[in-house]
C-alpha cells in the first residue's frame, strides 16, 4: 500500500531508471517525446466530451466550448496525416477501435477473415468468438501465409470465394511485409466484402509514408493504436473516406466508450506534428535498422523469418529460436540481461519478435544493430552468463538517452 507521495515517486523513478538502461526491442511499445508527455497532462483529463453518433456538436455535457474545437482540429490533423476524410478518436485503444469496427459493420452470423493468433495476429474477431455472446453471432477464419510470412494471395482469394466472408481484416502484431490490400479489394468489391486494415503496429510507418497507406490501396476503413510505431500517447483511432462507414462505427463507439480520454488529444496532435515533420526520416531509419538487424542476426547464426525477402519492410523482425528453447524461455533469458522483446504470447512459442522503433527513436542506427545482434548471439547461441552481459547492455543502452525525431 502507498502511504505518501514519496513512495509513489520512488516506484516511478525506479521504473524510469530501469527502462532507461534496458534495451527495449518490444515492437508494440515506443518512446514518446517529452513534448508529447507534457501535453498529456491538463484539465482535459478530468472532463467529459461524449457526443451522440458522430456529430461533434451533439455534446451531452455542458462546458465543451473548447473541447469541441480541440477534438475537431485533432481529427482534421489525423485525417490529413492518414489521408482520411473521417476520423474518430474516441477509441481508448486500438483493440476498442477494432471491436467497434466489427460490431458497427457486420451482421449476426457474419464471417471475418483475419490473421490467426499463431501467425502473430491480434485476434480481434478470434478472441471475440470466445465470448458467449459473440460466439453465437460472429465467425472467424484465418488469412493464409507463405513461409516468408507474406500473405498467400491466391489461397486467400480462394478462401474468400469458398467461404464468403463479410470482412477481411489485414494487419497483425508481427507484420514483416506490406499486404496485398489493392489486389484483395479488387476481388472483395465484386463480392460485397469489406476490407479493413488493422494498422496498430504500422501507424507510425504509414504516417511517415514508408508503409503503403491502406486507404490509398482501397481499404474501406483503417483503425489501430497510436503508441506502437507511432510514438504518441496510448490510444486508438478509426479513419475512413466513407461517411456511411464512419457513421455506423461511430454509432457503436458511442455505446462502447462514454468518457473518451480527452487529455490524449493534444498529445496526439503533437505526435502527428512530429510525424509530419520527421516521420519520413524516422520511418526510413527504422526500416534500415530492421533490415540491418535481420542480416546481422542471420550472420550471427540465428534463423530469421523472411530472410530471402530482405528480412523486413517494417519496424520488426521475427527470429525462430526453437533450436535453443521455447520463445518464452529465451525471452526471459534476454530479460535477465535487460534486453526486452516479445515471444508470441504462448502460441507456437518458437519465435521472438524484435522491434526497432524505440531504439531508432533513441538514436540508434545500423552500427548499433550489429551490436544488438551480437548480444543475442552471445546469450542464445554461446549461452554466456546473462548477468555479465547485463552490465554491457546497461552501459550501451544508457548512451542513447535522447529522443530523436521530436519537437
Ligand atoms: C496491439 C494491437 C492491437 C490492440 O491495440 P491496443 O492499443 O493495445 O488496444 C490491435 N491489433 C493489433 C494487430 C495489435 O498489434
Short mmCIF file of C-alpha atoms and ligand atoms in Angstrom, two decimals:
data_model
loop_
_atom_site.label_atom_id
_atom_site.label_comp_id
_atom_site.label_asym_id
_atom_site.label_seq_id
_atom_site.Cartn_x
_atom_site.Cartn_y
_atom_site.Cartn_z
CA UNK A 1 0.00 0.00 0.00
CA UNK A 2 1.16 3.55 -0.66
CA UNK A 3 1.18 5.91 2.34
CA UNK A 4 2.59 9.09 0.84
CA UNK A 5 3.82 10.79 -2.31
CA UNK A 6 7.45 9.79 -1.78
CA UNK A 7 6.56 6.13 -2.02
CA UNK A 8 4.73 6.67 -5.30
CA UNK A 9 7.58 8.84 -6.65
CA UNK A 10 10.12 6.21 -5.73
CA UNK A 11 8.48 3.48 -7.82
CA UNK A 12 8.07 5.75 -10.85
CA UNK A 13 11.73 6.78 -10.60
CA UNK A 14 12.83 3.19 -10.23
CA UNK A 15 10.78 2.19 -13.25
CA UNK A 16 12.14 5.02 -15.38
CA UNK A 17 15.76 4.41 -14.40
CA UNK A 18 15.32 0.68 -15.09
CA UNK A 19 13.73 1.17 -18.50
CA UNK A 20 16.32 3.80 -19.43
CA UNK A 21 19.09 1.24 -19.09
CA UNK A 22 17.12 -1.55 -20.78
CA UNK A 23 17.42 -2.24 -24.46
CA UNK A 24 13.75 -2.08 -25.40
CA UNK A 25 13.00 -4.09 -28.53
CA UNK A 26 9.30 -4.60 -27.84
CA UNK A 27 7.68 -3.78 -31.18
CA UNK A 28 4.37 -2.66 -29.67
CA UNK A 29 5.99 -0.04 -27.47
CA UNK A 30 7.73 3.24 -28.19
CA UNK A 31 9.34 6.21 -26.60
CA UNK A 32 7.27 9.38 -26.82
CA UNK A 33 8.97 12.75 -26.69
CA UNK A 34 8.98 14.94 -23.62
CA UNK A 35 6.77 17.31 -25.60
CA UNK A 36 4.12 14.62 -26.16
CA UNK A 37 4.34 13.75 -22.46
CA UNK A 38 3.96 17.38 -21.40
CA UNK A 39 0.78 17.78 -23.44
CA UNK A 40 -0.77 14.70 -21.86
CA UNK A 41 -1.41 16.35 -18.53
CA UNK A 42 -4.04 19.07 -18.39
CA UNK A 43 -7.54 19.85 -17.15
CA UNK A 44 -8.85 17.88 -20.14
CA UNK A 45 -8.13 14.68 -18.22
CA UNK A 46 -10.99 15.47 -15.87
CA UNK A 47 -13.71 16.30 -18.38
CA UNK A 48 -16.45 14.51 -20.28
CA UNK A 49 -16.68 15.06 -24.01
CA UNK A 50 -19.17 12.39 -25.06
CA UNK A 51 -21.41 13.04 -28.03
CA UNK A 52 -24.15 11.13 -29.79
CA UNK A 53 -23.39 9.38 -33.09
CA UNK A 54 -20.60 11.13 -34.95
CA UNK A 55 -21.76 14.73 -34.56
CA UNK A 56 -19.09 16.57 -32.58
CA UNK A 57 -21.55 19.34 -31.76
CA UNK A 58 -24.08 16.95 -30.16
CA UNK A 59 -22.32 17.14 -26.79
CA UNK A 60 -24.09 15.55 -23.89
CA UNK A 61 -22.20 17.60 -21.29
CA UNK A 62 -22.03 21.31 -20.79
CA UNK A 63 -18.71 23.16 -20.74
CA UNK A 64 -17.38 21.73 -24.00
CA UNK A 65 -16.78 25.07 -25.75
CA UNK A 66 -13.05 24.50 -26.32
CA UNK A 67 -13.07 20.72 -26.10
CA UNK A 68 -15.20 20.58 -29.25
CA UNK A 69 -12.77 22.75 -31.20
CA UNK A 70 -9.79 20.81 -29.89
CA UNK A 71 -11.30 17.49 -30.89
CA UNK A 72 -12.34 18.76 -34.34
CA UNK A 73 -8.87 20.15 -35.04
CA UNK A 74 -7.15 16.97 -33.86
CA UNK A 75 -9.47 14.91 -36.07
CA UNK A 76 -8.58 17.13 -39.05
CA UNK A 77 -4.85 16.75 -38.40
CA UNK A 78 -5.08 12.97 -38.05
CA UNK A 79 -7.19 12.90 -41.21
CA UNK A 80 -4.54 14.83 -43.09
CA UNK A 81 -1.75 12.51 -41.93
CA UNK A 82 -3.69 9.33 -42.86
CA UNK A 83 -5.37 10.88 -45.92
CA UNK A 84 -8.80 10.15 -44.46
CA UNK A 85 -11.94 12.27 -44.70
CA UNK A 86 -13.37 10.99 -41.43
CA UNK A 87 -11.59 10.22 -38.19
CA UNK A 88 -12.88 9.04 -34.82
CA UNK A 89 -10.63 9.47 -31.80
CA UNK A 90 -12.92 8.04 -29.15
CA UNK A 91 -11.45 4.52 -29.04
CA UNK A 92 -9.35 4.41 -25.87
CA UNK A 93 -7.13 1.79 -27.53
CA UNK A 94 -6.59 0.04 -30.84
CA UNK A 95 -8.45 -3.01 -29.59
CA UNK A 96 -11.58 -0.98 -28.86
CA UNK A 97 -11.33 0.57 -32.34
CA UNK A 98 -11.30 -2.93 -33.84
CA UNK A 99 -14.26 -4.15 -31.79
CA UNK A 100 -16.25 -1.08 -32.84
CA UNK A 101 -15.37 -1.75 -36.49
CA UNK A 102 -16.60 -5.34 -36.27
CA UNK A 103 -19.76 -4.52 -34.32
CA UNK A 104 -20.60 -1.48 -36.40
CA UNK A 105 -20.17 -3.00 -39.84
CA UNK A 106 -21.19 -6.65 -39.52
CA UNK A 107 -24.46 -8.51 -39.04
CA UNK A 108 -25.16 -11.59 -36.88
CA UNK A 109 -23.73 -14.74 -38.44
CA UNK A 110 -21.07 -12.94 -40.49
CA UNK A 111 -17.64 -14.44 -41.06
CA UNK A 112 -14.40 -12.46 -40.59
CA UNK A 113 -11.10 -13.46 -42.18
CA UNK A 114 -8.16 -12.16 -40.17
CA UNK A 115 -4.66 -13.21 -39.14
CA UNK A 116 -4.61 -16.17 -36.79
CA UNK A 117 -3.07 -15.69 -33.34
CA UNK A 118 -0.48 -18.33 -34.21
CA UNK A 119 0.72 -16.14 -37.14
CA UNK A 120 1.08 -13.17 -34.83
CA UNK A 121 -2.48 -12.00 -35.32
CA UNK A 122 -4.00 -9.85 -32.60
CA UNK A 123 -7.13 -11.98 -32.56
CA UNK A 124 -9.68 -9.20 -32.89
CA UNK A 125 -12.51 -11.48 -34.10
CA UNK A 126 -10.80 -14.65 -32.91
CA UNK A 127 -10.92 -13.52 -29.28
CA UNK A 128 -14.45 -12.17 -29.62
CA UNK A 129 -15.83 -15.54 -30.77
CA UNK A 130 -14.54 -16.98 -27.48
CA UNK A 131 -17.11 -14.88 -25.58
CA UNK A 132 -20.55 -16.47 -25.24
CA UNK A 133 -22.45 -13.57 -26.81
CA UNK A 134 -20.21 -13.11 -29.84
CA UNK A 135 -19.63 -16.84 -30.23
CA UNK A 136 -23.22 -17.06 -31.43
CA UNK A 137 -23.09 -14.09 -33.78
CA UNK A 138 -19.60 -13.97 -35.25
CA UNK A 139 -17.44 -16.44 -37.13
CA UNK A 140 -13.71 -16.36 -37.68
CA UNK A 141 -11.30 -17.95 -40.15
CA UNK A 142 -7.65 -17.21 -40.85
CA UNK A 143 -5.73 -15.43 -43.60
CA UNK A 144 -3.19 -17.84 -45.14
CA UNK A 145 0.54 -17.03 -45.21
CA UNK A 146 3.55 -18.46 -47.03
CA UNK A 147 6.79 -19.46 -45.29
CA UNK A 148 8.17 -15.91 -45.53
CA UNK A 149 5.17 -14.67 -43.54
CA UNK A 150 3.79 -12.98 -46.65
CA UNK A 151 0.03 -13.22 -47.30
CA UNK A 152 -0.67 -16.04 -49.77
CA UNK A 153 -2.76 -14.07 -52.26
CA UNK A 154 -4.03 -16.98 -54.34
CA UNK A 155 -5.04 -19.00 -51.29
CA UNK A 156 -6.74 -16.00 -49.72
CA UNK A 157 -8.78 -15.30 -52.86
CA UNK A 158 -9.73 -18.98 -53.00
CA UNK A 159 -10.85 -18.85 -49.39
CA UNK A 160 -12.90 -15.70 -50.00
CA UNK A 161 -14.69 -17.41 -52.90
CA UNK A 162 -15.28 -20.56 -50.92
CA UNK A 163 -16.24 -19.12 -47.50
CA UNK A 164 -17.85 -15.80 -48.48
CA UNK A 165 -16.67 -13.70 -45.53
CA UNK A 166 -18.30 -10.36 -44.78
CA UNK A 167 -14.98 -8.73 -43.91
CA UNK A 168 -11.26 -9.27 -44.37
CA UNK A 169 -9.05 -7.62 -41.73
CA UNK A 170 -5.41 -7.17 -42.69
CA UNK A 171 -2.74 -6.26 -40.19
CA UNK A 172 -1.31 -8.16 -37.25
CA UNK A 173 1.26 -7.94 -34.49
CA UNK A 174 4.15 -9.50 -36.40
CA UNK A 175 3.91 -7.69 -39.72
CA UNK A 176 7.07 -8.03 -41.81
CA UNK A 177 5.86 -7.04 -45.28
CA UNK A 178 3.00 -4.97 -46.75
CA UNK A 179 -0.20 -6.86 -47.56
CA UNK A 180 -1.95 -7.20 -50.96
CA UNK A 181 -4.71 -4.77 -49.97
CA UNK A 182 -5.30 -3.44 -53.50
CA UNK A 183 -5.46 -6.92 -55.04
CA UNK A 184 -7.90 -8.15 -52.40
CA UNK A 185 -10.01 -5.02 -52.64
CA UNK A 186 -10.48 -5.65 -56.38
CA UNK A 187 -11.93 -9.10 -55.61
CA UNK A 188 -13.78 -8.04 -52.45
CA UNK A 189 -15.58 -5.18 -54.13
CA UNK A 190 -17.27 -7.50 -56.62
CA UNK A 191 -18.32 -9.84 -53.82
CA UNK A 192 -19.54 -7.17 -51.39
CA UNK A 193 -16.82 -7.95 -48.86
CA UNK A 194 -15.48 -5.15 -46.66
CA UNK A 195 -11.72 -4.68 -46.40
CA UNK A 196 -10.38 -3.33 -43.10
CA UNK A 197 -6.78 -2.67 -42.11
CA UNK A 198 -5.68 -3.02 -38.50
CA UNK A 199 -2.73 -0.64 -38.67
CA UNK A 200 -1.94 -0.79 -34.95
CA UNK A 201 1.66 -1.79 -35.50
CA UNK A 202 2.47 0.26 -38.58
CA UNK A 203 0.59 3.50 -37.81
CA UNK A 204 3.87 5.41 -37.46
CA UNK A 205 5.28 3.96 -40.68
CA UNK A 206 2.11 4.91 -42.58
CA UNK A 207 2.29 8.41 -41.09
CA UNK A 208 5.88 8.66 -42.29
CA UNK A 209 4.92 7.46 -45.78
CA UNK A 210 7.23 4.43 -45.66
CA UNK A 211 4.44 1.81 -45.50
CA UNK A 212 1.56 1.79 -48.01
CA UNK A 213 -1.45 3.77 -46.82
CA UNK A 214 -4.30 1.20 -46.68
CA UNK A 215 -6.91 3.81 -47.65
CA UNK A 216 -4.91 4.68 -50.78
CA UNK A 217 -4.95 0.98 -51.59
CA UNK A 218 -8.71 0.77 -51.28
CA UNK A 219 -9.30 -0.38 -47.70
CA UNK A 220 -12.76 0.69 -46.56
CA UNK A 221 -11.54 1.51 -43.07
CA UNK A 222 -8.30 1.57 -41.10
CA UNK A 223 -8.00 1.51 -37.35
CA UNK A 224 -5.30 1.00 -34.78
CA UNK A 225 -3.17 2.22 -31.89
CA UNK A 226 -1.23 5.46 -31.58
CA UNK A 227 1.61 4.19 -29.38
CA UNK A 228 3.43 1.43 -31.30
CA UNK A 229 5.47 2.50 -34.32
CA UNK A 230 3.59 5.79 -33.91
CA UNK A 231 5.28 7.45 -30.93
CA UNK A 232 2.20 9.11 -29.48
CA UNK A 233 0.22 8.74 -26.28
CA UNK A 234 -1.57 5.41 -25.75
CA UNK A 235 -4.89 5.28 -27.55
CA UNK A 236 -6.80 4.22 -30.65
CA UNK A 237 -8.34 5.71 -33.78
CA UNK A 238 -10.54 4.98 -36.77
CA UNK A 239 -10.03 6.56 -40.19
CA UNK A 240 -12.06 6.19 -43.39
CA UNK A 241 -13.09 8.00 -46.57
CA UNK A 242 -16.65 6.68 -46.40
CA UNK A 243 -19.17 8.66 -44.34
CA UNK A 244 -21.57 5.74 -44.06
CA UNK A 245 -18.88 3.52 -42.56
CA UNK A 246 -17.77 6.32 -40.26
CA UNK A 247 -21.31 6.76 -39.01
CA UNK A 248 -22.02 3.06 -38.47
CA UNK A 249 -18.81 2.56 -36.49
CA UNK A 250 -19.28 5.86 -34.67
CA UNK A 251 -22.78 4.88 -33.52
CA UNK A 252 -21.36 1.73 -31.93
CA UNK A 253 -18.44 3.61 -30.42
CA UNK A 254 -20.83 5.86 -28.57
CA UNK A 255 -22.05 2.73 -26.81
CA UNK A 256 -18.56 1.29 -26.13
CA UNK A 257 -16.83 4.41 -24.80
CA UNK A 258 -18.54 7.22 -22.90
CA UNK A 259 -15.62 9.05 -21.29
CA UNK A 260 -13.15 9.06 -24.14
CA UNK A 261 -9.78 10.25 -22.88
CA UNK A 262 -9.66 13.93 -23.83
CA UNK A 263 -6.24 14.58 -22.31
CA UNK A 264 -4.79 12.37 -25.02
CA UNK A 265 -5.97 14.64 -27.85
CA UNK A 266 -3.38 17.47 -27.56
CA UNK A 267 -0.62 14.91 -27.02
CA UNK A 268 -1.79 13.01 -30.11
CA UNK A 269 -1.79 16.26 -32.08
CA UNK A 270 1.82 16.84 -31.02
CA UNK A 271 2.72 13.32 -32.15
CA UNK A 272 1.06 13.99 -35.52
CA UNK A 273 3.01 17.23 -35.96
CA UNK A 274 6.21 15.35 -35.12
CA UNK A 275 5.44 12.76 -37.77
CA UNK A 276 4.57 15.43 -40.35
CA UNK A 277 7.99 16.94 -39.80
CA UNK A 278 10.20 13.93 -39.09
CA UNK A 279 8.09 10.89 -39.99
CA UNK A 280 9.83 10.09 -43.25
CA UNK A 281 13.36 10.23 -41.83
CA UNK A 282 12.20 8.30 -38.75
CA UNK A 283 10.45 5.61 -40.81
CA UNK A 284 13.30 5.20 -43.28
CA UNK A 285 15.81 4.75 -40.45
CA UNK A 286 13.54 2.22 -38.74
CA UNK A 287 13.37 0.09 -41.88
CA UNK A 288 17.13 0.33 -42.50
CA UNK A 289 17.65 -0.72 -38.89
CA UNK A 290 15.27 -3.70 -39.21
CA UNK A 291 16.99 -4.93 -42.37
CA UNK A 292 20.44 -4.49 -40.84
CA UNK A 293 19.37 -6.23 -37.65
CA UNK A 294 17.86 -9.14 -39.61
CA UNK A 295 21.02 -9.62 -41.62
CA UNK A 296 23.24 -9.34 -38.54
CA UNK A 297 21.11 -11.87 -36.66
CA UNK A 298 21.41 -14.29 -39.56
CA UNK A 299 25.16 -13.76 -39.78
CA UNK A 300 25.31 -14.42 -36.06
CA UNK A 301 23.80 -17.86 -36.75
CA UNK A 302 20.14 -17.29 -35.91
CA UNK A 303 17.18 -18.20 -38.12
CA UNK A 304 15.42 -15.05 -39.32
CA UNK A 305 11.95 -15.28 -40.93
CA UNK A 306 11.65 -13.72 -44.38
CA UNK A 307 15.43 -13.84 -44.94
CA UNK A 308 15.10 -14.40 -48.69
CA UNK A 309 12.84 -11.34 -48.92
CA UNK A 310 15.15 -8.94 -47.12
CA UNK A 311 14.02 -9.77 -43.55
CA UNK A 312 11.54 -6.92 -43.10
CA UNK A 313 9.86 -3.84 -44.52
CA UNK A 314 8.63 -2.70 -41.12
CA UNK A 315 9.74 -1.87 -37.57
CA UNK A 316 10.25 -5.51 -36.58
CA UNK A 317 11.92 -8.79 -37.40
CA UNK A 318 10.99 -12.33 -36.35
CA UNK A 319 13.63 -14.80 -35.22
CA UNK A 320 12.98 -18.54 -34.87
CA UNK A 321 14.79 -19.64 -31.70
CA UNK A 322 13.22 -23.12 -31.42
CA UNK A 323 16.63 -24.75 -31.83
CA UNK A 324 17.67 -23.25 -28.49
CA UNK A 325 14.47 -23.41 -26.45
CA UNK A 326 10.96 -22.02 -26.31
CA UNK A 327 10.27 -18.39 -27.18
CA UNK A 328 9.08 -17.61 -23.65
CA UNK A 329 12.17 -19.18 -22.12
CA UNK A 330 14.61 -17.33 -24.38
CA UNK A 331 12.81 -14.01 -23.95
CA UNK A 332 13.17 -14.41 -20.17
CA UNK A 333 16.90 -15.08 -20.50
CA UNK A 334 17.15 -11.90 -22.58
CA UNK A 335 15.13 -10.05 -19.94
CA UNK A 336 17.62 -11.06 -17.27
CA UNK A 337 20.20 -9.16 -19.33
CA UNK A 338 17.80 -6.17 -19.58
CA UNK A 339 17.04 -6.89 -23.24
CA UNK A 340 13.28 -6.71 -23.73
CA UNK A 341 11.48 -8.30 -26.67
CA UNK A 342 8.32 -10.37 -27.19
CA UNK A 343 7.64 -14.06 -27.54
CA UNK A 344 4.37 -14.97 -29.28
CA UNK A 345 2.31 -14.98 -26.08
CA UNK A 346 2.06 -18.74 -25.82
CA UNK A 347 1.03 -19.62 -29.39
CA UNK A 348 3.63 -21.71 -31.26
CA UNK A 349 6.29 -20.44 -28.84
CA UNK A 350 9.10 -20.66 -31.41
CA UNK A 351 9.75 -17.08 -32.42
CA UNK A 352 10.91 -13.82 -30.93
CA UNK A 353 9.55 -10.52 -32.20
CA UNK A 354 12.24 -7.87 -32.15
CA UNK A 355 11.26 -4.25 -32.78
CA UNK A 356 13.41 -1.33 -33.87
CA UNK A 357 11.10 1.69 -33.33
CA UNK A 358 12.13 2.67 -29.82
CA UNK A 359 15.87 2.18 -30.28
CA UNK A 360 15.69 4.17 -33.53
CA UNK A 361 13.93 6.98 -31.74
CA UNK A 362 16.59 6.94 -29.08
CA UNK A 363 19.23 7.44 -31.77
CA UNK A 364 20.49 4.02 -32.80
CA UNK A 365 21.48 3.33 -36.40
CA UNK A 366 22.93 0.46 -38.46
CA UNK A 367 26.14 0.17 -36.43
CA UNK A 368 24.20 -0.30 -33.22
CA UNK A 369 22.06 -3.06 -34.79
CA UNK A 370 25.19 -5.16 -35.21
CA UNK A 371 25.98 -4.71 -31.55
CA UNK A 372 22.45 -5.80 -30.63
CA UNK A 373 22.74 -8.94 -32.79
CA UNK A 374 26.00 -9.73 -31.03
CA UNK A 375 24.24 -9.62 -27.63
CA UNK A 376 21.66 -12.09 -28.95
CA UNK A 377 24.36 -14.38 -30.29
CA UNK A 378 26.26 -14.41 -27.02
CA UNK A 379 23.13 -15.03 -24.95
CA UNK A 380 21.28 -17.51 -27.14
CA UNK A 381 23.96 -19.41 -29.06
CA UNK A 382 27.03 -19.09 -26.88
CA UNK A 383 24.95 -19.09 -23.69
CA UNK A 384 27.15 -16.61 -21.88
CA UNK A 385 26.22 -15.57 -18.36
CA UNK A 386 23.26 -13.11 -18.61
CA UNK A 387 24.45 -11.20 -15.51
CA UNK A 388 27.70 -10.32 -17.20
CA UNK A 389 26.08 -9.24 -20.42
CA UNK A 390 23.56 -7.17 -18.48
CA UNK A 391 26.33 -4.79 -17.43
CA UNK A 392 27.37 -4.25 -21.04
CA UNK A 393 23.75 -3.80 -22.11
CA UNK A 394 23.14 -1.19 -19.41
CA UNK A 395 26.22 0.77 -20.41
CA UNK A 396 25.28 0.56 -24.09
CA UNK A 397 21.59 1.49 -23.65
CA UNK A 398 22.34 4.39 -21.29
CA UNK A 399 24.33 6.11 -24.03
CA UNK A 400 21.13 6.58 -26.04
CA UNK A 401 19.09 8.68 -23.66
CA UNK A 402 17.90 11.26 -26.16
CA UNK A 403 14.77 11.32 -28.27
CA UNK A 404 15.22 11.96 -31.96
CA UNK A 405 12.56 12.98 -34.48
CA UNK A 406 10.73 15.04 -31.87
CA UNK A 407 9.55 18.62 -31.47
C1 LIG B 1 -1.65 -4.04 -30.29
C2 LIG B 1 -2.63 -4.45 -31.31
C3 LIG B 1 -3.98 -4.13 -31.16
C4 LIG B 1 -4.55 -3.57 -29.89
O1 LIG B 1 -4.14 -2.32 -29.62
P1 LIG B 1 -4.25 -1.73 -28.15
O2 LIG B 1 -3.96 -0.31 -28.41
O3 LIG B 1 -3.26 -2.45 -27.32
O4 LIG B 1 -5.64 -1.97 -27.68
C5 LIG B 1 -4.85 -4.45 -32.18
N1 LIG B 1 -4.42 -5.06 -33.28
C6 LIG B 1 -3.13 -5.40 -33.46
C7 LIG B 1 -2.73 -6.07 -34.71
C8 LIG B 1 -2.19 -5.11 -32.47
O5 LIG B 1 -0.93 -5.48 -32.63
#
